CSV table of C-alpha atoms and ligand atoms in Angstrom, one decimal:
chain,number,residue,atom,x,y,z
F,1,MET,CA,0.0,0.0,0.0
F,2,VAL,CA,1.1,3.6,-0.8
F,3,LEU,CA,2.3,5.5,2.3
F,4,ASN,CA,3.3,2.3,4.1
F,5,ASP,CA,6.7,3.6,5.0
F,6,LEU,CA,5.2,6.8,6.3
F,7,SER,CA,2.7,4.9,8.3
F,8,ASP,CA,5.4,2.8,9.9
F,9,SER,CA,7.5,5.7,10.9
F,10,LEU,CA,4.6,7.8,12.2
F,11,LYS,CA,3.4,4.8,14.2
F,12,GLY,CA,6.8,4.6,15.8
F,13,THR,CA,6.8,8.2,16.7
F,14,LEU,CA,3.4,8.0,18.3
F,15,LYS,CA,4.6,5.0,20.3
F,16,LYS,CA,7.5,7.1,21.5
F,17,ILE,CA,5.0,9.7,22.8
F,18,ALA,CA,2.8,7.1,24.4
F,19,ASN,CA,5.7,5.5,26.2
F,20,ALA,CA,7.5,8.7,27.3
F,21,VAL,CA,7.6,9.3,31.1
F,22,TYR,CA,7.6,13.1,30.6
F,23,ILE,CA,6.1,15.1,27.8
F,24,ASP,CA,8.5,18.0,27.8
F,25,SER,CA,9.8,20.4,25.2
F,26,LYS,CA,12.8,18.1,24.5
F,27,LEU,CA,10.5,15.2,23.7
F,28,ILE,CA,8.2,17.4,21.6
F,29,LYS,CA,11.1,18.7,19.5
F,30,GLU,CA,12.4,15.2,19.0
F,31,VAL,CA,8.9,14.1,17.9
F,32,VAL,CA,8.6,17.0,15.5
F,33,ARG,CA,12.0,16.1,14.0
F,34,ASP,CA,10.9,12.5,13.6
F,35,ILE,CA,7.7,13.6,11.8
F,36,GLN,CA,9.6,15.9,9.5
F,37,ARG,CA,12.0,13.2,8.6
F,38,ALA,CA,9.2,10.7,7.9
F,39,LEU,CA,7.2,13.1,5.7
F,40,LEU,CA,10.3,14.2,3.7
F,41,GLN,CA,11.2,10.6,3.1
F,42,SER,CA,7.7,10.0,1.8
F,43,ASP,CA,8.2,12.8,-0.7
F,44,VAL,CA,5.9,15.3,0.9
F,45,ASN,CA,6.7,18.8,-0.2
F,46,VAL,CA,9.3,20.6,1.9
F,47,LYS,CA,7.2,23.7,2.4
F,48,LEU,CA,4.2,21.7,3.5
F,49,VAL,CA,6.4,19.7,5.9
F,50,LEU,CA,7.8,22.8,7.5
F,51,SER,CA,4.5,24.6,8.0
F,52,LEU,CA,2.9,21.4,9.3
F,53,SER,CA,5.7,20.6,11.8
F,54,LYS,CA,5.8,24.2,13.0
F,55,LYS,CA,2.1,24.1,13.8
F,56,ILE,CA,2.5,20.7,15.6
F,57,GLU,CA,5.4,22.1,17.7
F,58,LYS,CA,3.6,25.3,18.6
F,59,ARG,CA,0.4,23.7,19.6
F,60,ALA,CA,2.2,20.9,21.5
F,61,LEU,CA,4.3,23.4,23.5
F,62,GLN,CA,1.6,25.9,24.2
F,63,GLU,CA,-1.8,24.2,24.4
F,64,LYS,CA,-2.8,22.6,27.7
F,65,PRO,CA,-4.7,19.3,27.4
F,66,PRO,CA,-8.4,19.6,27.9
F,67,ALA,CA,-9.9,18.1,31.0
F,68,GLY,CA,-9.7,14.3,31.2
F,69,MET,CA,-6.9,14.1,28.6
F,70,SER,CA,-3.3,13.3,29.5
F,71,ASN,CA,-0.4,15.2,28.1
F,72,ARG,CA,0.5,12.1,26.1
F,73,GLU,CA,-2.9,11.8,24.5
F,74,HIS,CA,-3.0,15.5,23.9
F,75,VAL,CA,0.2,15.6,21.9
F,76,ILE,CA,-0.8,12.5,19.9
F,77,HIS,CA,-4.1,14.2,19.2
F,78,ILE,CA,-2.4,17.3,17.9
F,79,VAL,CA,-0.3,15.3,15.5
F,80,TYR,CA,-3.4,13.5,14.2
F,81,ASP,CA,-5.3,16.7,14.0
F,82,GLU,CA,-2.8,18.6,11.9
F,83,LEU,CA,-2.2,15.7,9.6
F,84,VAL,CA,-6.0,15.5,9.0
F,85,ASN,CA,-5.9,19.2,8.3
F,86,ILE,CA,-3.5,19.0,5.4
F,87,LEU,CA,-5.9,16.6,3.6
F,88,GLY,CA,-8.6,19.2,3.7
F,89,LYS,CA,-12.3,18.9,4.4
F,90,SER,CA,-14.3,15.7,4.1
F,91,ARG,CA,-16.8,15.8,1.2
F,92,GLU,CA,-19.0,13.4,-0.6
F,93,LEU,CA,-20.4,13.8,-4.1
F,94,PRO,CA,-24.2,14.4,-3.9
F,95,ILE,CA,-26.3,11.5,-5.1
F,96,LYS,CA,-28.3,13.5,-7.7
F,97,LYS,CA,-28.5,14.4,-11.4
F,98,GLN,CA,-25.3,16.0,-12.5
F,99,ILE,CA,-22.5,16.3,-15.1
F,100,ILE,CA,-19.0,15.3,-14.0
F,101,MET,CA,-15.9,16.0,-15.9
F,102,MET,CA,-12.5,14.4,-15.4
F,103,THR,CA,-9.1,16.1,-15.9
F,104,GLY,CA,-5.5,15.3,-15.2
F,105,LEU,CA,-2.2,14.6,-16.7
F,106,TYR,CA,-1.4,11.5,-18.9
F,107,GLY,CA,-2.0,8.1,-17.5
F,108,GLN,CA,-3.2,9.2,-14.0
F,109,GLY,CA,-6.3,7.0,-14.2
F,110,LYS,CA,-9.0,9.3,-15.6
F,111,THR,CA,-10.6,6.8,-18.0
F,112,THR,CA,-10.5,4.0,-15.4
F,113,SER,CA,-12.0,6.3,-12.8
F,114,CYS,CA,-14.9,7.2,-15.2
F,115,GLY,CA,-15.9,3.5,-15.0
F,116,LYS,CA,-15.5,3.4,-11.2
F,117,LEU,CA,-17.7,6.5,-10.8
F,118,ALA,CA,-20.3,5.1,-13.1
F,119,THR,CA,-20.5,1.9,-11.0
F,120,TYR,CA,-20.5,4.0,-7.8
F,121,PHE,CA,-23.6,6.0,-8.9
F,122,LYS,CA,-25.3,2.9,-10.4
F,123,ASN,CA,-25.0,1.1,-7.1
F,124,ARG,CA,-26.8,4.1,-5.5
F,125,GLY,CA,-29.8,3.8,-7.8
F,126,LEU,CA,-28.9,6.5,-10.4
F,127,ARG,CA,-28.5,6.1,-14.2
F,128,PRO,CA,-25.0,7.0,-15.2
F,129,ALA,CA,-23.7,7.4,-18.8
F,130,LEU,CA,-20.1,7.9,-20.2
F,131,ILE,CA,-18.9,10.2,-22.9
F,132,ALA,CA,-15.5,9.7,-24.7
F,133,GLY,CA,-14.2,13.3,-24.7
F,134,ASP,CA,-10.6,12.1,-25.3
F,135,VAL,CA,-10.3,12.5,-29.1
F,136,HIS,CA,-6.5,12.6,-29.1
F,137,ARG,CA,-5.4,9.2,-28.1
F,138,PRO,CA,-6.6,6.6,-30.6
F,139,ALA,CA,-7.2,3.8,-28.1
F,140,ALA,CA,-9.1,6.0,-25.7
F,141,PHE,CA,-12.5,5.5,-27.5
F,142,GLU,CA,-12.2,1.7,-27.4
F,143,GLN,CA,-11.0,1.7,-23.7
F,144,LEU,CA,-14.0,3.7,-22.4
F,145,LYS,CA,-16.4,1.7,-24.6
F,146,GLN,CA,-15.1,-1.5,-23.0
F,147,ILE,CA,-15.4,-0.1,-19.6
F,148,SER,CA,-19.0,1.0,-20.2
F,149,GLU,CA,-19.9,-2.5,-21.4
F,150,LYS,CA,-18.4,-4.0,-18.3
F,151,ALA,CA,-20.2,-1.6,-16.1
F,152,GLU,CA,-23.4,-2.0,-18.2
F,153,VAL,CA,-23.9,1.7,-18.6
F,154,PRO,CA,-24.6,3.7,-21.9
F,155,PHE,CA,-21.7,5.1,-23.8
F,156,TYR,CA,-21.3,7.8,-26.4
F,157,GLY,CA,-18.2,8.5,-28.6
F,158,ASP,CA,-17.3,9.4,-32.2
F,159,LYS,CA,-14.2,7.7,-33.4
F,160,LYS,CA,-13.7,10.0,-36.4
F,161,GLU,CA,-14.5,13.3,-34.8
F,162,LYS,CA,-11.4,15.2,-33.8
F,163,ASN,CA,-13.3,18.1,-32.1
F,164,ALA,CA,-13.7,17.3,-28.5
F,165,VAL,CA,-16.2,20.1,-27.9
F,166,LYS,CA,-18.5,18.6,-30.5
F,167,VAL,CA,-18.3,15.1,-29.1
F,168,VAL,CA,-19.1,16.3,-25.6
F,169,ASN,CA,-21.9,18.4,-26.8
F,170,ASP,CA,-23.5,15.6,-28.8
F,171,GLY,CA,-23.1,13.2,-26.0
F,172,ILE,CA,-24.7,15.5,-23.4
F,173,ASN,CA,-27.7,16.1,-25.8
F,174,LYS,CA,-28.0,12.4,-26.3
F,175,PHE,CA,-28.1,11.6,-22.5
F,176,LYS,CA,-29.6,14.6,-20.9
F,177,ARG,CA,-33.1,13.1,-20.7
F,178,THR,CA,-32.3,9.5,-20.2
F,179,SER,CA,-29.4,9.6,-17.7
F,180,ASP,CA,-28.9,11.1,-14.3
F,181,VAL,CA,-25.1,11.3,-14.0
F,182,ILE,CA,-23.2,12.2,-17.2
F,183,ILE,CA,-19.5,11.4,-16.8
F,184,VAL,CA,-17.1,13.0,-19.4
F,185,ASP,CA,-13.6,11.6,-20.0
F,186,THR,CA,-11.0,14.0,-21.4
F,187,SER,CA,-7.6,13.5,-22.9
F,188,GLY,CA,-4.5,13.4,-20.7
F,189,ARG,CA,-2.1,16.2,-20.8
F,190,HIS,CA,1.7,16.1,-20.6
F,191,LYS,CA,1.6,19.5,-19.1
F,192,LEU,CA,-0.6,22.4,-19.7
F,193,GLU,CA,0.2,23.6,-23.2
F,194,ASP,CA,-1.7,26.6,-24.5
F,195,ASP,CA,-3.9,24.8,-27.1
F,196,LEU,CA,-4.8,22.1,-24.6
F,197,ILE,CA,-5.7,24.7,-22.0
F,198,GLN,CA,-8.0,26.3,-24.6
F,199,GLU,CA,-9.6,23.0,-25.5
F,200,MET,CA,-10.2,22.2,-21.8
F,201,LYS,CA,-11.8,25.7,-21.3
F,202,ASP,CA,-14.0,25.2,-24.4
F,203,ILE,CA,-15.2,21.7,-23.2
F,204,PHE,CA,-16.0,23.1,-19.8
F,205,GLN,CA,-17.9,26.0,-21.3
F,206,THR,CA,-20.0,23.7,-23.4
F,207,ALA,CA,-20.6,21.0,-20.8
F,208,LYS,CA,-21.0,23.3,-17.8
F,209,PRO,CA,-20.2,20.4,-15.4
F,210,ASN,CA,-21.3,20.5,-11.8
F,211,GLU,CA,-18.1,18.7,-10.8
F,212,LYS,CA,-14.6,19.1,-12.2
F,213,LEU,CA,-12.5,16.3,-10.8
F,214,LEU,CA,-8.8,16.2,-10.9
F,215,VAL,CA,-7.3,12.7,-11.1
F,216,ILE,CA,-3.9,12.3,-9.4
F,217,ASP,CA,-1.8,9.1,-9.4
F,218,ALA,CA,-0.3,8.4,-6.0
F,219,ALA,CA,3.0,7.6,-7.6
F,220,ILE,CA,3.4,11.1,-8.9
F,221,GLY,CA,6.4,13.1,-7.6
F,222,GLN,CA,7.0,16.5,-6.3
F,223,GLN,CA,6.5,18.3,-9.7
F,224,ALA,CA,2.8,17.4,-9.5
F,225,GLY,CA,2.1,20.3,-7.2
F,226,SER,CA,2.6,23.0,-9.7
F,227,GLN,CA,0.8,21.1,-12.4
F,228,ALA,CA,-2.2,20.5,-10.2
F,229,LYS,CA,-2.3,24.1,-9.3
F,230,ALA,CA,-2.3,25.0,-13.0
F,231,PHE,CA,-5.3,22.8,-13.6
F,232,ASN,CA,-7.0,24.4,-10.7
F,233,ASP,CA,-6.3,27.9,-12.0
F,234,THR,CA,-7.7,26.9,-15.4
F,235,VAL,CA,-10.9,25.1,-14.4
F,236,ASP,CA,-11.5,25.5,-10.7
F,237,ILE,CA,-11.3,21.9,-9.5
F,238,THR,CA,-14.1,20.8,-7.2
F,239,GLY,CA,-12.7,17.5,-6.1
F,240,ILE,CA,-9.8,15.1,-6.4
F,241,ILE,CA,-9.6,11.4,-7.1
F,242,LEU,CA,-6.3,9.8,-5.8
F,243,THR,CA,-5.5,6.7,-7.8
F,244,LYS,CA,-3.2,3.7,-7.5
F,245,LEU,CA,-3.2,3.7,-3.7
F,246,ASP,CA,-2.7,-0.1,-4.0
F,247,GLY,CA,0.8,0.4,-5.3
F,248,THR,CA,4.0,0.9,-3.3
F,249,ALA,CA,4.8,4.5,-4.2
F,250,LYS,CA,5.8,6.9,-1.5
F,251,GLY,CA,2.6,8.9,-2.1
F,252,GLY,CA,3.8,12.2,-0.5
F,253,GLY,CA,4.0,14.0,-3.9
F,254,ALA,CA,0.3,13.3,-4.6
F,255,ILE,CA,-0.7,14.3,-1.1
F,256,SER,CA,1.2,17.6,-1.5
F,257,ALA,CA,-0.4,18.2,-4.9
F,258,ALA,CA,-3.9,17.6,-3.4
F,259,ALA,CA,-3.0,20.0,-0.6
F,260,GLU,CA,-1.8,22.6,-3.1
F,261,VAL,CA,-5.1,22.5,-5.1
F,262,GLY,CA,-7.0,22.8,-1.8
F,263,ALA,CA,-10.0,20.8,-3.2
F,264,PRO,CA,-11.2,17.9,-1.1
F,265,ILE,CA,-10.1,14.3,-2.0
F,266,LEU,CA,-13.4,12.6,-2.8
F,267,PHE,CA,-12.3,9.0,-3.7
F,268,ILE,CA,-9.3,6.8,-3.7
F,269,GLY,CA,-8.6,4.1,-6.3
F,270,THR,CA,-7.2,0.9,-5.0
F,271,GLY,CA,-6.9,-1.3,-8.1
F,272,GLU,CA,-7.8,-1.6,-11.8
F,273,HIS,CA,-11.3,-2.9,-11.4
F,274,SER,CA,-14.5,-0.8,-11.1
F,275,ASN,CA,-15.0,-1.9,-7.5
F,276,ASP,CA,-11.6,-0.9,-6.4
F,277,PHE,CA,-12.8,2.5,-5.4
F,278,GLU,CA,-13.5,4.0,-1.9
F,279,THR,CA,-15.0,7.3,-0.7
F,280,PHE,CA,-12.4,9.2,1.2
F,281,ASP,CA,-12.6,10.7,4.6
F,282,PRO,CA,-9.4,12.5,5.9
F,283,ALA,CA,-10.0,11.6,9.5
F,284,SER,CA,-10.4,7.9,9.1
F,285,PHE,CA,-7.6,7.8,6.5
F,286,ILE,CA,-5.1,9.4,8.9
F,287,SER,CA,-6.4,7.2,11.7
F,288,ARG,CA,-5.5,4.2,9.6
F,289,ILE,CA,-2.0,5.6,8.7
F,290,LEU,CA,-1.3,6.4,12.3
F,291,GLY,CA,-2.8,3.1,13.6
F,292,MET,CA,-4.9,5.2,16.1
F,293,GLY,CA,-6.8,2.1,17.2
F,294,ASP,CA,-3.6,0.5,18.4
F,295,ILE,CA,-2.3,3.7,19.8
F,296,LYS,CA,-5.4,4.0,22.0
F,297,SER,CA,-4.9,0.7,23.7
F,298,LEU,CA,-1.2,1.3,23.9
F,299,LEU,CA,-2.0,4.6,25.7
F,300,GLU,CA,-4.2,2.8,28.2
F,301,LYS,CA,-1.4,0.3,28.9
F,302,ALA,CA,1.2,3.0,29.1
F,303,GLU,CA,-0.9,5.1,31.5
F,304,LEU,CA,-1.0,2.1,33.8
F,305,SER,CA,2.6,1.1,33.7
F,306,MET,CA,3.5,4.7,33.9
F,307,LYS,CA,1.9,4.8,37.3
F,308,GLY,CA,4.3,2.1,38.5
F,309,LYS,CA,7.3,3.9,37.0
F,310,ASP,CA,6.3,7.2,38.4
F,311,VAL,CA,5.9,5.8,41.9
F,312,GLU,CA,9.4,4.4,41.7
F,313,LYS,CA,10.9,7.5,40.1
F,314,THR,CA,9.2,9.9,42.5
F,315,ALA,CA,10.2,7.8,45.6
F,316,LYS,CA,13.8,7.9,44.5
F,317,ARG,CA,13.6,11.6,43.8
F,318,MET,CA,12.0,12.1,47.2
F,319,MET,CA,14.9,10.2,48.8
F,320,SER,CA,17.5,12.3,47.1
F,321,GLY,CA,15.7,15.5,48.3
F,322,LYS,CA,15.0,16.5,44.6
F,323,PHE,CA,11.3,16.7,44.8
F,324,THR,CA,9.7,19.2,42.4
F,325,LEU,CA,6.1,20.2,41.8
F,326,HIS,CA,6.3,18.0,38.6
F,327,ASP,CA,6.8,15.0,40.8
F,328,MET,CA,4.0,16.1,43.0
F,329,TYR,CA,1.7,16.7,40.1
F,330,ASP,CA,2.4,13.3,38.5
F,331,GLN,CA,1.9,11.6,41.8
F,332,MET,CA,-1.2,13.2,43.1
F,333,ASP,CA,-3.0,9.9,43.4
F,334,MET,CA,0.0,8.5,45.3
F,335,LEU,CA,-0.4,11.3,47.8
F,336,SER,CA,-4.1,10.7,48.3
F,337,GLY,CA,-6.4,8.1,49.8
F,338,MET,CA,-4.8,4.9,50.9
F,339,GLY,CA,-1.8,5.4,48.6
F,340,PRO,CA,1.8,5.1,49.7
F,341,LEU,CA,1.6,8.3,51.6
F,342,ASN,CA,-0.1,6.4,54.4
F,343,LYS,CA,2.7,3.8,54.3
F,344,ILE,CA,5.2,6.5,54.5
F,345,ALA,CA,3.4,8.1,57.4
F,346,ASP,CA,3.4,4.8,59.3
F,347,MET,CA,7.1,4.5,59.0
F,348,LEU,CA,7.9,8.0,60.1
F,349,PRO,CA,9.2,8.7,63.6
F,350,GLY,CA,6.5,10.0,65.9
F,351,ASN,CA,6.7,13.7,65.4
F,352,PHE,CA,6.7,13.4,61.6
F,353,SER,CA,4.1,10.8,61.5
F,354,GLY,CA,1.8,12.9,63.6
F,355,ARG,CA,2.2,15.9,61.3
F,356,ILE,CA,1.4,14.0,58.2
F,357,LYS,CA,-1.5,12.2,59.7
F,358,ASN,CA,-3.0,15.5,60.7
F,359,VAL,CA,-3.5,16.1,57.0
F,360,ASP,CA,-7.1,14.9,56.6
F,361,MET,CA,-7.0,12.5,53.7
F,362,GLY,CA,-10.6,13.1,52.6
F,363,SER,CA,-10.4,16.8,52.2
F,364,THR,CA,-6.9,16.4,50.9
F,365,GLU,CA,-8.3,14.8,47.8
F,366,ASN,CA,-10.5,17.8,47.0
F,367,LYS,CA,-7.5,20.0,47.7
F,368,LEU,CA,-5.3,17.9,45.4
F,369,GLN,CA,-7.8,18.5,42.6
F,370,LYS,CA,-7.6,22.2,43.2
F,371,PHE,CA,-3.8,22.0,43.4
F,372,ARG,CA,-3.7,20.2,40.0
F,373,ILE,CA,-5.7,23.1,38.4
F,374,ILE,CA,-3.3,25.6,40.0
F,375,MET,CA,-0.2,23.8,38.8
F,376,ASP,CA,-1.7,23.8,35.2
F,377,SER,CA,-1.3,27.6,35.3
F,378,MET,CA,2.3,27.5,36.4
F,379,THR,CA,5.3,27.6,34.1
F,380,ASN,CA,7.9,24.8,33.8
F,381,GLU,CA,10.4,27.0,35.6
F,382,GLU,CA,8.0,27.5,38.5
F,383,MET,CA,7.2,23.8,38.7
F,384,GLU,CA,10.9,22.8,38.8
F,385,ASN,CA,11.8,25.5,41.3
F,386,PRO,CA,8.8,26.5,43.4
F,387,ASN,CA,10.9,28.8,45.5
F,388,ILE,CA,10.6,31.5,42.9
F,389,VAL,CA,6.8,31.7,43.3
F,390,ARG,CA,6.4,35.0,45.2
F,391,ALA,CA,3.8,37.7,45.3
F,392,SER,CA,3.5,38.7,41.7
F,393,ARG,CA,3.7,35.2,40.4
F,394,ILE,CA,1.2,34.1,43.0
F,395,LYS,CA,-1.2,36.7,41.7
F,396,ARG,CA,-0.8,35.7,38.1
F,397,ILE,CA,-1.2,32.0,38.8
F,398,ALA,CA,-4.3,32.6,40.9
F,399,ARG,CA,-5.9,34.6,38.2
F,400,GLY,CA,-4.9,32.0,35.6
F,401,SER,CA,-6.4,29.1,37.5
F,402,GLY,CA,-9.5,31.0,38.9
F,403,VAL,CA,-8.6,30.6,42.5
F,404,GLU,CA,-7.6,32.9,45.3
F,405,ASN,CA,-4.1,33.9,46.2
F,406,LYS,CA,-4.3,32.0,49.5
F,407,ASP,CA,-4.9,28.8,47.5
F,408,VAL,CA,-1.7,29.2,45.6
F,409,LYS,CA,0.1,29.9,48.9
F,410,GLU,CA,-1.4,26.8,50.4
F,411,LEU,CA,-0.1,24.7,47.5
F,412,ILE,CA,3.4,26.0,48.0
F,413,LYS,CA,3.1,25.4,51.8
F,414,TYR,CA,1.9,21.9,51.2
F,415,TYR,CA,4.8,21.3,48.8
F,416,ASN,CA,7.4,22.6,51.2
F,417,MET,CA,6.0,20.5,54.0
F,418,THR,CA,6.1,17.4,51.9
F,419,LYS,CA,9.6,18.1,50.7
F,420,ARG,CA,10.9,18.8,54.2
F,421,MET,CA,9.6,15.5,55.4
F,422,MET,CA,11.2,13.7,52.5
F,423,LYS,CA,14.5,15.3,53.3
F,424,GLY,CA,14.3,14.2,56.9
F,425,LEU,CA,13.5,10.8,55.7
F,426,SER,CA,16.4,10.6,53.4
F,427,GLY,CA,18.8,11.2,56.2
F,428,ASN,CA,17.8,7.9,57.8
F,429,ARG,CA,19.4,5.0,55.9
F,430,LYS,CA,17.5,2.2,57.7
F,431,MET,CA,14.2,3.9,57.2
F,432,ARG,CA,15.0,4.6,53.5
F,433,LYS,CA,15.7,0.9,53.0
F,434,ASN,CA,12.5,0.0,54.7
F,435,LEU,CA,10.5,2.4,52.6
F,436,MET,CA,11.8,1.1,49.4
F,437,LYS,CA,11.0,-2.4,50.5
F,438,GLN,CA,7.5,-1.3,51.4
F,439,LEU,CA,7.0,0.3,48.0
F,440,GLN,CA,8.2,-3.0,46.5
F,441,PHE,CA,11.2,-2.0,44.5
F,442,GLY,CA,14.8,-2.2,45.3
F,443,ASN,CA,16.0,-3.8,48.5
D,501,GTP,N1,-3.3,-0.6,-9.6
D,501,GTP,C1,-4.1,0.4,-10.1
D,501,GTP,N2,-4.1,0.7,-11.4
D,501,GTP,C2,-4.9,1.7,-11.8
D,501,GTP,C3,-5.7,2.5,-10.9
D,501,GTP,N3,-6.4,3.4,-11.7
D,501,GTP,C4,-5.9,3.3,-12.9
D,501,GTP,N4,-5.0,2.3,-13.1
D,501,GTP,C5,-4.3,1.8,-14.2
D,501,GTP,O1,-3.5,2.9,-14.7
D,501,GTP,C6,-3.4,2.9,-16.1
D,501,GTP,C7,-3.8,4.2,-16.7
D,501,GTP,O2,-5.1,4.4,-16.4
D,501,GTP,P1,-6.1,5.2,-17.4
D,501,GTP,O3,-7.4,5.2,-16.8
D,501,GTP,O4,-6.0,4.8,-18.8
D,501,GTP,O5,-5.4,6.7,-17.2
D,501,GTP,P2,-5.8,8.0,-18.0
D,501,GTP,O6,-5.6,9.1,-17.1
D,501,GTP,O7,-7.1,7.9,-18.6
D,501,GTP,O8,-4.7,8.0,-19.1
D,501,GTP,P3,-4.7,8.9,-20.5
D,501,GTP,O9,-6.0,8.9,-21.0
D,501,GTP,O10,-3.7,8.2,-21.4
D,501,GTP,O11,-4.2,10.2,-20.1
D,501,GTP,C8,-4.2,1.7,-16.6
D,501,GTP,O12,-3.4,0.6,-16.8
D,501,GTP,C9,-5.2,1.5,-15.4
D,501,GTP,O13,-5.6,0.1,-15.3
D,501,GTP,C10,-5.7,2.1,-9.5
D,501,GTP,O14,-6.4,2.7,-8.7
D,501,GTP,N5,-4.9,1.1,-9.2
D,502,MG,MG1,-7.8,8.2,-20.5
């Protein structure tokens, strides 16, 4: 399948995010670099890669995850979101009476797609018909005729006529009362030479098509972008058909071309037969490329195992006296309810134990929830080094999190108290050993 390599690399990147212990700017920059590399290797246009990766980086660094979403999920969601965006909006052709005209460079799959479209509409209860508007390539007439016979739909063409406008006009007159969807094939172009541009304009003026579809082969390279744009400038493309997705091409050139045109991708071709044709939805396509289903279950597992890792990591940091608000944030559940905080309290010498037990665990949980919200409004620097949080910062943080100054002060007090106790604890080797044992790691 086209874009397989891209899919593999992007899946690897998402796994990296899912398994990361901390989602920090270092990780985000690394992820953005991975994505850039993967897209460039798949032949996606450099400009597109740069603007996409800039957007991902900016959002991942600045946006806070919405309630109920972890940092990990959030960053993965941003990557997914921005990839969906470059594919444009989702659109389906209306199931109604209309004239559809195909355009595109040589050999992209226009004639084959005419047959696929006819089958698509026929399967939905409409009466399609095909017109052979390609008067330049001798075999084109025969090819479309055979396709129409296979699909069992009416066909019009004139082997001897060299005027495409006349053929199209005659065909439309023939079918306008008896058919619902008139599909017009046109000749392929090497590039947009002047006389062919004129012919294309003339055909469009005569046929007045409702839909002007550009057919792009997934194997096409970087040069496709400017060509596709030229088509768009000439006839105002309303939709794109991406063909030969069943091949092994890199695919990025075609995706870039589609993005450059800015028209929605309507269908993808996945083989030579009339049924090898699927409607296209950017969101589910990107989901498939990124393996989002797998990522979701991976995330769930990661969140679970992360809890284990975090407990160990935090306990070790506590022991070393390096206990930041990040540790406290990540381990809120460890500090609440019947979590290890109770175990710690039980092992503390009398005066410490009494102090920690005075913290009422029930109301603590409510408080912890509030603390979390407050910490969401703090900068990385403040989280790492809470000592710098003084009057003006307290004011800003309180405003940002919708609480009062005294709540921010309480958080800092709570943090300092916890940290002091941990420090006291770390001075006692026997107790440290005991604690590690209790928490079931190390000996
Ligand atoms: N594997 C595969 N082959 C395809 C697909 N679509 C078209 N083809 C093949 O690509 C070749 C060219 O397709 P055509 O439909 O003749 O392309 P065209 O754009 O009409 O070509 P010209 O009229 O010469 O410009 C044919 O051999 C088709 O069978 C697809 O989705 N998958
Ligand atoms: Mg053709």
